Amino acid sequence: MIILGATPIGNLGDASARLVAALEQASVIAAEDTRTTQRLLQGLGIANRPRLVALHDHNEKQRAAELVARAREEDLLVLSDAGMPTVSDPGYGLVAEAVAQGVAVTALPGPSAVVTALAVAGLPTDRFTFEGFLPRKAGERARALALLSSEPRTMVFFEAPSRLAETLHAMAAAFGADRPAAVCRELTKLHEEVVRDGLAALADWAREGVRGEIVVVVGGAPARDVSAEDAVSQVQALVADGVRLKDAAAEVAAATGLSSRDLYQAVLASR
């Protein structure tokens, strides 16, 4: 089978007992960066020396079928540099190929920068969306943020430290200067830092330069003050675009704070 192993995002002490056992037993590991995996093996004191095969964004399409074929014969442990493979990291193409070929896939749960940042940000955690890295080009980034401007759920982003100030400034323009957010830096590492403030203030803070691995957590759009009649019209418009009535009512309810059930019934009554 294929085994997706979650690796520490900083602190080696977060490696699970199951991951350590898998590393000690693996005969072959598909690694995002074989040098990083070698350091992980050394850092955890693993005596086993499995064969390391590179699996990254540039070769995953070409190697997926070959690695799935190998996984039919022996377990294939898959590692990214940090966290869970496939989550903003290589591995999705491999898993999709394995599913298509009927090869079993399992995971060894563990550290996640997404969930860790969400937990410490101090923003609502009941509903959230992971957006990964935003586009690098300013125009494409602005368009992506515009589409998220009315997103009611807490949003989690990855960003490079060199682009952090620019991204926070773009977020402030798209979401509002005072939209609450948190910049989570070097999670689980010695210099872990979480800075919480409005987006504009965080952009000013980041201008002086920030180092390390960065996760940005942004509060969702506040519920808008919309009349019941306008909300029903919004639901009807979504339905006209092909959205199921139940889903449309739930989407508008999340954005307005109105009852999904009441909106559903109101649309049915209007027919």
PDB file of C-alpha atoms in Angstrom:
ATOM      1  CA  MET A   1       0.000   0.000   0.000  1.00  0.00           C
ATOM      2  CA  ILE A   2       0.886   3.683  -0.048  1.00  0.00           C
ATOM      3  CA  ILE A   3       1.478   5.206   3.400  1.00  0.00           C
ATOM      4  CA  LEU A   4       1.327   8.990   3.738  1.00  0.00           C
ATOM      5  CA  GLY A   5       3.459  10.011   6.707  1.00  0.00           C
ATOM      6  CA  ALA A   6       2.970  13.347   8.479  1.00  0.00           C
ATOM      7  CA  THR A   7       6.386  14.703   9.471  1.00  0.00           C
ATOM      8  CA  PRO A   8       7.224  17.391  12.074  1.00  0.00           C
ATOM      9  CA  ILE A   9       6.673  20.998  10.944  1.00  0.00           C
ATOM     10  CA  GLY A  10       9.545  22.110  13.168  1.00  0.00           C
ATOM     11  CA  ASN A  11       9.967  20.287  16.464  1.00  0.00           C
ATOM     12  CA  LEU A  12      11.276  16.744  15.993  1.00  0.00           C
ATOM     13  CA  GLY A  13       9.544  15.775  19.223  1.00  0.00           C
ATOM     14  CA  ASP A  14       6.251  15.917  17.355  1.00  0.00           C
ATOM     15  CA  ALA A  15       7.126  12.841  15.271  1.00  0.00           C
ATOM     16  CA  SER A  16       4.561  10.186  16.126  1.00  0.00           C
ATOM     17  CA  ALA A  17       5.478   6.719  17.336  1.00  0.00           C
ATOM     18  CA  ARG A  18       3.801   5.323  14.221  1.00  0.00           C
ATOM     19  CA  LEU A  19       5.955   7.500  11.959  1.00  0.00           C
ATOM     20  CA  VAL A  20       9.123   6.413  13.755  1.00  0.00           C
ATOM     21  CA  ALA A  21       8.110   2.751  13.396  1.00  0.00           C
ATOM     22  CA  ALA A  22       7.362   3.240   9.693  1.00  0.00           C
ATOM     23  CA  LEU A  23      10.754   4.883   9.136  1.00  0.00           C
ATOM     24  CA  GLU A  24      12.491   2.009  10.904  1.00  0.00           C
ATOM     25  CA  GLN A  25      10.722  -0.570   8.742  1.00  0.00           C
ATOM     26  CA  ALA A  26      10.513   1.144   5.342  1.00  0.00           C
ATOM     27  CA  SER A  27      12.459  -0.315   2.451  1.00  0.00           C
ATOM     28  CA  VAL A  28      11.660   2.594   0.113  1.00  0.00           C
ATOM     29  CA  ILE A  29      10.534   6.166   0.765  1.00  0.00           C
ATOM     30  CA  ALA A  30       9.197   8.621  -1.801  1.00  0.00           C
ATOM     31  CA  ALA A  31      10.401  11.983  -0.469  1.00  0.00           C
ATOM     32  CA  GLU A  32       9.765  15.571  -1.538  1.00  0.00           C
ATOM     33  CA  ASP A  33      13.433  16.318  -0.840  1.00  0.00           C
ATOM     34  CA  THR A  34      15.679  13.336  -0.144  1.00  0.00           C
ATOM     35  CA  ARG A  35      18.167  15.540   1.759  1.00  0.00           C
ATOM     36  CA  THR A  36      15.434  16.683   4.148  1.00  0.00           C
ATOM     37  CA  THR A  37      14.390  13.073   4.694  1.00  0.00           C
ATOM     38  CA  GLN A  38      17.985  12.051   5.381  1.00  0.00           C
ATOM     39  CA  ARG A  39      18.190  14.761   8.049  1.00  0.00           C
ATOM     40  CA  LEU A  40      14.904  13.528   9.530  1.00  0.00           C
ATOM     41  CA  LEU A  41      16.231   9.970   9.747  1.00  0.00           C
ATOM     42  CA  GLN A  42      19.399  11.202  11.433  1.00  0.00           C
ATOM     43  CA  GLY A  43      17.550  13.541  13.782  1.00  0.00           C
ATOM     44  CA  LEU A  44      15.237  10.764  14.968  1.00  0.00           C
ATOM     45  CA  GLY A  45      18.096   8.296  15.364  1.00  0.00           C
ATOM     46  CA  ILE A  46      16.731   5.875  12.742  1.00  0.00           C
ATOM     47  CA  ALA A  47      19.293   3.159  11.986  1.00  0.00           C
ATOM     48  CA  ASN A  48      17.366   1.906   8.948  1.00  0.00           C
ATOM     49  CA  ARG A  49      18.636   3.147   5.591  1.00  0.00           C
ATOM     50  CA  PRO A  50      15.746   2.820   3.108  1.00  0.00           C
ATOM     51  CA  ARG A  51      16.049   3.631  -0.559  1.00  0.00           C
ATOM     52  CA  LEU A  52      15.019   7.271  -1.116  1.00  0.00           C
ATOM     53  CA  VAL A  53      13.164   8.218  -4.287  1.00  0.00           C
ATOM     54  CA  ALA A  54      12.470  11.854  -5.153  1.00  0.00           C
ATOM     55  CA  LEU A  55       8.793  12.781  -5.554  1.00  0.00           C
ATOM     56  CA  HIS A  56       8.191  16.486  -6.048  1.00  0.00           C
ATOM     57  CA  ASP A  57       6.090  18.928  -8.060  1.00  0.00           C
ATOM     58  CA  HIS A  58       8.312  18.648 -11.121  1.00  0.00           C
ATOM     59  CA  ASN A  59       8.305  14.852 -11.506  1.00  0.00           C
ATOM     60  CA  GLU A  60       5.124  13.598  -9.809  1.00  0.00           C
ATOM     61  CA  LYS A  61       3.161  13.223 -13.059  1.00  0.00           C
ATOM     62  CA  GLN A  62       5.936  11.158 -14.620  1.00  0.00           C
ATOM     63  CA  ARG A  63       6.656   8.997 -11.571  1.00  0.00           C
ATOM     64  CA  ALA A  64       3.154   8.360 -10.198  1.00  0.00           C
ATOM     65  CA  ALA A  65       2.369   5.247 -12.263  1.00  0.00           C
ATOM     66  CA  GLU A  66       5.798   3.724 -11.583  1.00  0.00           C
ATOM     67  CA  LEU A  67       5.525   4.302  -7.830  1.00  0.00           C
ATOM     68  CA  VAL A  68       1.979   2.948  -7.658  1.00  0.00           C
ATOM     69  CA  ALA A  69       3.182  -0.186  -9.437  1.00  0.00           C
ATOM     70  CA  ARG A  70       5.923  -0.509  -6.826  1.00  0.00           C
ATOM     71  CA  ALA A  71       3.323  -0.086  -4.051  1.00  0.00           C
ATOM     72  CA  ARG A  72       1.519  -3.189  -5.369  1.00  0.00           C
ATOM     73  CA  GLU A  73       4.562  -5.230  -4.377  1.00  0.00           C
ATOM     74  CA  GLU A  74       5.719  -3.497  -1.174  1.00  0.00           C
ATOM     75  CA  ASP A  75       4.676  -0.662   1.107  1.00  0.00           C
ATOM     76  CA  LEU A  76       5.692   2.769  -0.139  1.00  0.00           C
ATOM     77  CA  LEU A  77       6.148   5.437   2.553  1.00  0.00           C
ATOM     78  CA  VAL A  78       5.533   8.948   1.197  1.00  0.00           C
ATOM     79  CA  LEU A  79       6.939  12.028   2.969  1.00  0.00           C
ATOM     80  CA  SER A  80       6.865  15.745   2.289  1.00  0.00           C
ATOM     81  CA  ASP A  81       9.372  18.124   3.851  1.00  0.00           C
ATOM     82  CA  ALA A  82       6.968  19.026   6.669  1.00  0.00           C
ATOM     83  CA  GLY A  83       3.399  18.110   7.558  1.00  0.00           C
ATOM     84  CA  MET A  84       1.061  15.827   5.632  1.00  0.00           C
ATOM     85  CA  PRO A  85       1.841  14.960   1.989  1.00  0.00           C
ATOM     86  CA  THR A  86      -0.783  16.182  -0.531  1.00  0.00           C
ATOM     87  CA  VAL A  87      -1.728  19.245   1.587  1.00  0.00           C
ATOM     88  CA  SER A  88      -0.080  22.074  -0.385  1.00  0.00           C
ATOM     89  CA  ASP A  89       2.693  19.526  -0.971  1.00  0.00           C
ATOM     90  CA  PRO A  90       3.406  16.708  -3.465  1.00  0.00           C
ATOM     91  CA  GLY A  91       1.391  13.503  -3.193  1.00  0.00           C
ATOM     92  CA  TYR A  92      -2.063  14.264  -4.584  1.00  0.00           C
ATOM     93  CA  GLY A  93      -1.208  12.970  -8.058  1.00  0.00           C
ATOM     94  CA  LEU A  94       0.245   9.796  -6.581  1.00  0.00           C
ATOM     95  CA  VAL A  95      -2.835   9.177  -4.428  1.00  0.00           C
ATOM     96  CA  ALA A  96      -5.170   9.836  -7.365  1.00  0.00           C
ATOM     97  CA  GLU A  97      -3.241   7.319  -9.471  1.00  0.00           C
ATOM     98  CA  ALA A  98      -3.351   4.767  -6.647  1.00  0.00           C
ATOM     99  CA  VAL A  99      -7.110   5.188  -6.253  1.00  0.00           C
ATOM    100  CA  ALA A 100      -7.579   4.792 -10.007  1.00  0.00           C
ATOM    101  CA  GLN A 101      -5.523   1.573  -9.978  1.00  0.00           C
ATOM    102  CA  GLY A 102      -7.135   0.151  -6.840  1.00  0.00           C
ATOM    103  CA  VAL A 103      -4.001   0.343  -4.679  1.00  0.00           C
ATOM    104  CA  ALA A 104      -4.668   0.927  -0.975  1.00  0.00           C
ATOM    105  CA  VAL A 105      -3.755   4.296   0.566  1.00  0.00           C
ATOM    106  CA  THR A 106      -3.496   5.034   4.290  1.00  0.00           C
ATOM    107  CA  ALA A 107      -2.054   7.845   6.403  1.00  0.00           C
ATOM    108  CA  LEU A 108      -0.073   8.281   9.593  1.00  0.00           C
ATOM    109  CA  PRO A 109      -1.666  11.416  11.110  1.00  0.00           C
ATOM    110  CA  GLY A 110       0.492  14.025  12.723  1.00  0.00           C
ATOM    111  CA  PRO A 111       1.653  17.650  12.673  1.00  0.00           C
ATOM    112  CA  SER A 112      -0.180  20.146  10.470  1.00  0.00           C
ATOM    113  CA  ALA A 113       0.720  23.811  10.047  1.00  0.00           C
ATOM    114  CA  VAL A 114      -2.857  24.518   8.916  1.00  0.00           C
ATOM    115  CA  VAL A 115      -4.599  23.145  11.996  1.00  0.00           C
ATOM    116  CA  THR A 116      -1.902  24.359  14.410  1.00  0.00           C
ATOM    117  CA  ALA A 117      -2.153  27.946  13.138  1.00  0.00           C
ATOM    118  CA  LEU A 118      -5.938  27.810  13.218  1.00  0.00           C
ATOM    119  CA  ALA A 119      -5.872  26.610  16.826  1.00  0.00           C
ATOM    120  CA  VAL A 120      -3.626  29.413  18.124  1.00  0.00           C
ATOM    121  CA  ALA A 121      -4.908  32.307  15.995  1.00  0.00           C
ATOM    122  CA  GLY A 122      -7.791  33.182  18.294  1.00  0.00           C
ATOM    123  CA  LEU A 123     -10.288  33.282  15.424  1.00  0.00           C
ATOM    124  CA  PRO A 124     -13.414  31.136  14.914  1.00  0.00           C
ATOM    125  CA  THR A 125     -12.558  27.484  14.272  1.00  0.00           C
ATOM    126  CA  ASP A 126     -15.999  25.948  13.740  1.00  0.00           C
ATOM    127  CA  ARG A 127     -15.782  26.511   9.971  1.00  0.00           C
ATOM    128  CA  PHE A 128     -12.673  27.331   7.957  1.00  0.00           C
ATOM    129  CA  THR A 129     -11.207  27.152   4.473  1.00  0.00           C
ATOM    130  CA  PHE A 130      -7.594  26.433   3.505  1.00  0.00           C
ATOM    131  CA  GLU A 131      -6.445  28.546   0.547  1.00  0.00           C
ATOM    132  CA  GLY A 132      -2.768  27.577   0.393  1.00  0.00           C
ATOM    133  CA  PHE A 133      -0.442  30.020  -1.404  1.00  0.00           C
ATOM    134  CA  LEU A 134      -1.980  32.993  -3.205  1.00  0.00           C
ATOM    135  CA  PRO A 135      -0.812  33.816  -6.760  1.00  0.00           C
ATOM    136  CA  ARG A 136       2.480  35.698  -6.892  1.00  0.00           C
ATOM    137  CA  LYS A 137       1.431  38.245  -9.534  1.00  0.00           C
ATOM    138  CA  ALA A 138      -0.332  41.261  -8.051  1.00  0.00           C
ATOM    139  CA  GLY A 139      -3.277  41.218 -10.473  1.00  0.00           C
ATOM    140  CA  GLU A 140      -3.973  37.513 -10.057  1.00  0.00           C
ATOM    141  CA  ARG A 141      -3.644  37.810  -6.281  1.00  0.00           C
ATOM    142  CA  ALA A 142      -6.088  40.729  -6.186  1.00  0.00           C
ATOM    143  CA  ARG A 143      -8.627  38.745  -8.214  1.00  0.00           C
ATOM    144  CA  ALA A 144      -8.269  35.720  -5.924  1.00  0.00           C
ATOM    145  CA  LEU A 145      -8.775  37.879  -2.835  1.00  0.00           C
ATOM    146  CA  ALA A 146     -11.782  39.630  -4.390  1.00  0.00           C
ATOM    147  CA  LEU A 147     -13.470  36.252  -4.768  1.00  0.00           C
ATOM    148  CA  LEU A 148     -12.848  35.616  -1.050  1.00  0.00           C
ATOM    149  CA  SER A 149     -13.972  39.040   0.181  1.00  0.00           C
ATOM    150  CA  SER A 150     -17.390  37.767   1.276  1.00  0.00           C
ATOM    151  CA  GLU A 151     -16.191  34.349   2.503  1.00  0.00           C
ATOM    152  CA  PRO A 152     -17.777  33.908   5.949  1.00  0.00           C
ATOM    153  CA  ARG A 153     -15.408  31.170   7.147  1.00  0.00           C
ATOM    154  CA  THR A 154     -12.017  31.716   8.748  1.00  0.00           C
ATOM    155  CA  MET A 155      -9.354  31.525   6.018  1.00  0.00           C
ATOM    156  CA  VAL A 156      -5.895  29.956   6.295  1.00  0.00           C
ATOM    157  CA  PHE A 157      -3.086  30.871   3.880  1.00  0.00           C
ATOM    158  CA  PHE A 158       0.566  29.952   3.428  1.00  0.00           C
ATOM    159  CA  GLU A 159       2.979  32.712   2.416  1.00  0.00           C
ATOM    160  CA  ALA A 160       6.695  33.222   1.868  1.00  0.00           C
ATOM    161  CA  PRO A 161       8.294  35.703   4.300  1.00  0.00           C
ATOM    162  CA  SER A 162       9.592  37.824   1.419  1.00  0.00           C
ATOM    163  CA  ARG A 163       6.025  38.391   0.159  1.00  0.00           C
ATOM    164  CA  LEU A 164       4.246  38.649   3.516  1.00  0.00           C
ATOM    165  CA  ALA A 165       3.991  42.455   3.789  1.00  0.00           C
ATOM    166  CA  GLU A 166       2.770  42.770   0.195  1.00  0.00           C
ATOM    167  CA  THR A 167       0.189  40.028   0.709  1.00  0.00           C
ATOM    168  CA  LEU A 168      -1.118  41.502   3.962  1.00  0.00           C
ATOM    169  CA  HIS A 169      -1.457  44.898   2.254  1.00  0.00           C
ATOM    170  CA  ALA A 170      -3.447  43.274  -0.571  1.00  0.00           C
ATOM    171  CA  MET A 171      -5.634  41.471   1.973  1.00  0.00           C
ATOM    172  CA  ALA A 172      -6.305  44.746   3.792  1.00  0.00           C
ATOM    173  CA  ALA A 173      -7.396  46.308   0.501  1.00  0.00           C
ATOM    174  CA  ALA A 174      -9.672  43.381  -0.339  1.00  0.00           C
ATOM    175  CA  PHE A 175     -11.069  42.508   3.101  1.00  0.00           C
ATOM    176  CA  GLY A 176     -10.803  45.795   4.993  1.00  0.00           C
ATOM    177  CA  ALA A 177      -8.041  47.314   7.102  1.00  0.00           C
ATOM    178  CA  ASP A 178      -9.555  46.179  10.396  1.00  0.00           C
ATOM    179  CA  ARG A 179     -10.392  42.577   9.432  1.00  0.00           C
ATOM    180  CA  PRO A 180      -8.914  40.510  12.301  1.00  0.00           C
ATOM    181  CA  ALA A 181      -6.028  38.217  11.397  1.00  0.00           C
ATOM    182  CA  ALA A 182      -3.012  36.429  12.824  1.00  0.00           C
ATOM    183  CA  VAL A 183       0.449  35.850  11.416  1.00  0.00           C
ATOM    184  CA  CYS A 184       1.847  32.581  12.775  1.00  0.00           C
ATOM    185  CA  ARG A 185       5.613  32.265  12.361  1.00  0.00           C
ATOM    186  CA  GLU A 186       7.918  29.302  12.983  1.00  0.00           C
ATOM    187  CA  LEU A 187       5.204  27.157  14.556  1.00  0.00           C
ATOM    188  CA  THR A 188       6.532  24.535  17.034  1.00  0.00           C
ATOM    189  CA  LYS A 189      10.081  25.911  16.634  1.00  0.00           C
ATOM    190  CA  LEU A 190      12.289  27.780  19.103  1.00  0.00           C
ATOM    191  CA  HIS A 191      11.300  31.224  17.830  1.00  0.00           C
ATOM    192  CA  GLU A 192       7.571  30.562  17.435  1.00  0.00           C
ATOM    193  CA  GLU A 193       5.594  33.802  17.254  1.00  0.00           C
ATOM    194  CA  VAL A 194       1.913  34.643  16.751  1.00  0.00           C
ATOM    195  CA  VAL A 195       1.038  38.272  16.017  1.00  0.00           C
ATOM    196  CA  ARG A 196      -2.677  39.152  16.102  1.00  0.00           C
ATOM    197  CA  ASP A 197      -4.131  42.432  14.811  1.00  0.00           C
ATOM    198  CA  GLY A 198      -6.088  43.998  11.967  1.00  0.00           C
ATOM    199  CA  LEU A 199      -4.750  43.375   8.456  1.00  0.00           C
ATOM    200  CA  ALA A 200      -3.468  46.926   7.913  1.00  0.00           C
ATOM    201  CA  ALA A 201      -1.598  46.928  11.225  1.00  0.00           C
ATOM    202  CA  LEU A 202      -0.088  43.532  10.444  1.00  0.00           C
ATOM    203  CA  ALA A 203       1.022  44.801   7.018  1.00  0.00           C
ATOM    204  CA  ASP A 204       2.823  47.714   8.714  1.00  0.00           C
ATOM    205  CA  TRP A 205       4.442  45.312  11.196  1.00  0.00           C
ATOM    206  CA  ALA A 206       5.635  42.993   8.415  1.00  0.00           C
ATOM    207  CA  ARG A 207       7.300  45.798   6.410  1.00  0.00           C
ATOM    208  CA  GLU A 208      10.345  45.621   8.660  1.00  0.00           C
ATOM    209  CA  GLY A 209      10.929  42.064   7.473  1.00  0.00           C
ATOM    210  CA  VAL A 210       9.842  38.694   8.786  1.00  0.00           C
ATOM    211  CA  ARG A 211      11.718  35.401   8.694  1.00  0.00           C
ATOM    212  CA  GLY A 212      10.715  31.759   8.878  1.00  0.00           C
ATOM    213  CA  GLU A 213       7.784  29.614   7.834  1.00  0.00           C
ATOM    214  CA  ILE A 214       4.588  31.674   7.726  1.00  0.00           C
ATOM    215  CA  VAL A 215       0.887  30.844   8.083  1.00  0.00           C
ATOM    216  CA  VAL A 216      -1.681  33.657   7.868  1.00  0.00           C
ATOM    217  CA  VAL A 217      -5.120  33.174   9.428  1.00  0.00           C
ATOM    218  CA  VAL A 218      -7.832  35.704   8.513  1.00  0.00           C
ATOM    219  CA  GLY A 219     -11.262  36.092  10.060  1.00  0.00           C
ATOM    220  CA  GLY A 220     -14.243  35.514   7.790  1.00  0.00           C
ATOM    221  CA  ALA A 221     -16.456  38.309   6.473  1.00  0.00           C
ATOM    222  CA  PRO A 222     -18.978  39.516   9.067  1.00  0.00           C
ATOM    223  CA  ALA A 223     -22.617  38.700   8.447  1.00  0.00           C
ATOM    224  CA  ARG A 224     -24.234  41.427   6.355  1.00  0.00           C
ATOM    225  CA  ASP A 225     -27.412  43.191   7.441  1.00  0.00           C
ATOM    226  CA  VAL A 226     -29.702  41.873   4.717  1.00  0.00           C
ATOM    227  CA  SER A 227     -33.486  41.812   4.765  1.00  0.00           C
ATOM    228  CA  ALA A 228     -35.280  38.488   4.603  1.00  0.00           C
ATOM    229  CA  GLU A 229     -36.707  39.450   1.210  1.00  0.00           C
ATOM    230  CA  ASP A 230     -33.275  40.219  -0.241  1.00  0.00           C
ATOM    231  CA  ALA A 231     -31.890  37.006   1.208  1.00  0.00           C
ATOM    232  CA  VAL A 232     -34.662  34.976  -0.427  1.00  0.00           C
ATOM    233  CA  SER A 233     -33.839  36.692  -3.727  1.00  0.00           C
ATOM    234  CA  GLN A 234     -30.194  35.717  -3.304  1.00  0.00           C
ATOM    235  CA  VAL A 235     -31.173  32.093  -2.726  1.00  0.00           C
ATOM    236  CA  GLN A 236     -33.421  32.145  -5.804  1.00  0.00           C
ATOM    237  CA  ALA A 237     -30.580  33.601  -7.890  1.00  0.00           C
ATOM    238  CA  LEU A 238     -28.225  30.827  -6.776  1.00  0.00           C
ATOM    239  CA  VAL A 239     -30.844  28.198  -7.586  1.00  0.00           C
ATOM    240  CA  ALA A 240     -31.307  29.764 -11.027  1.00  0.00           C
ATOM    241  CA  ASP A 241     -27.545  29.316 -11.537  1.00  0.00           C
ATOM    242  CA  GLY A 242     -27.854  25.601 -10.833  1.00  0.00           C
ATOM    243  CA  VAL A 243     -27.150  25.429  -7.096  1.00  0.00           C
ATOM    244  CA  ARG A 244     -29.338  23.003  -5.118  1.00  0.00           C
ATOM    245  CA  LEU A 245     -31.946  24.818  -3.019  1.00  0.00           C
ATOM    246  CA  LYS A 246     -30.662  23.313   0.232  1.00  0.00           C
ATOM    247  CA  ASP A 247     -27.085  24.356  -0.545  1.00  0.00           C
ATOM    248  CA  ALA A 248     -28.135  27.818  -1.708  1.00  0.00           C
ATOM    249  CA  ALA A 249     -30.124  28.422   1.476  1.00  0.00           C
ATOM    250  CA  ALA A 250     -27.175  27.283   3.597  1.00  0.00           C
ATOM    251  CA  GLU A 251     -24.742  29.567   1.719  1.00  0.00           C
ATOM    252  CA  VAL A 252     -26.916  32.664   2.063  1.00  0.00           C
ATOM    253  CA  ALA A 253     -27.679  31.839   5.697  1.00  0.00           C
ATOM    254  CA  ALA A 254     -23.953  31.634   6.481  1.00  0.00           C
ATOM    255  CA  ALA A 255     -23.360  35.039   4.858  1.00  0.00           C
ATOM    256  CA  THR A 256     -26.333  36.821   6.443  1.00  0.00           C
ATOM    257  CA  GLY A 257     -26.893  35.121   9.780  1.00  0.00           C
ATOM    258  CA  LEU A 258     -30.466  34.265   8.847  1.00  0.00           C
ATOM    259  CA  SER A 259     -31.983  30.814   9.326  1.00  0.00           C
ATOM    260  CA  SER A 260     -31.214  28.348   6.555  1.00  0.00           C
ATOM    261  CA  ARG A 261     -34.476  26.515   7.266  1.00  0.00           C
ATOM    262  CA  ASP A 262     -36.533  29.724   7.055  1.00  0.00           C
ATOM    263  CA  LEU A 263     -34.915  30.698   3.764  1.00  0.00           C
ATOM    264  CA  TYR A 264     -35.525  27.204   2.362  1.00  0.00           C
ATOM    265  CA  GLN A 265     -39.196  27.306   3.329  1.00  0.00           C
ATOM    266  CA  ALA A 266     -39.642  30.862   2.038  1.00  0.00           C
ATOM    267  CA  VAL A 267     -38.338  29.900  -1.405  1.00  0.00           C
ATOM    268  CA  LEU A 268     -40.603  26.865  -1.522  1.00  0.00           C
ATOM    269  CA  ALA A 269     -43.588  29.026  -0.521  1.00  0.00           C
ATOM    270  CA  SER A 270     -42.821  31.524  -3.277  1.00  0.00           C
ATOM    271  CA  ARG A 271     -43.008  28.912  -6.029  1.00  0.00           C
TER     272      ARG A 271
END
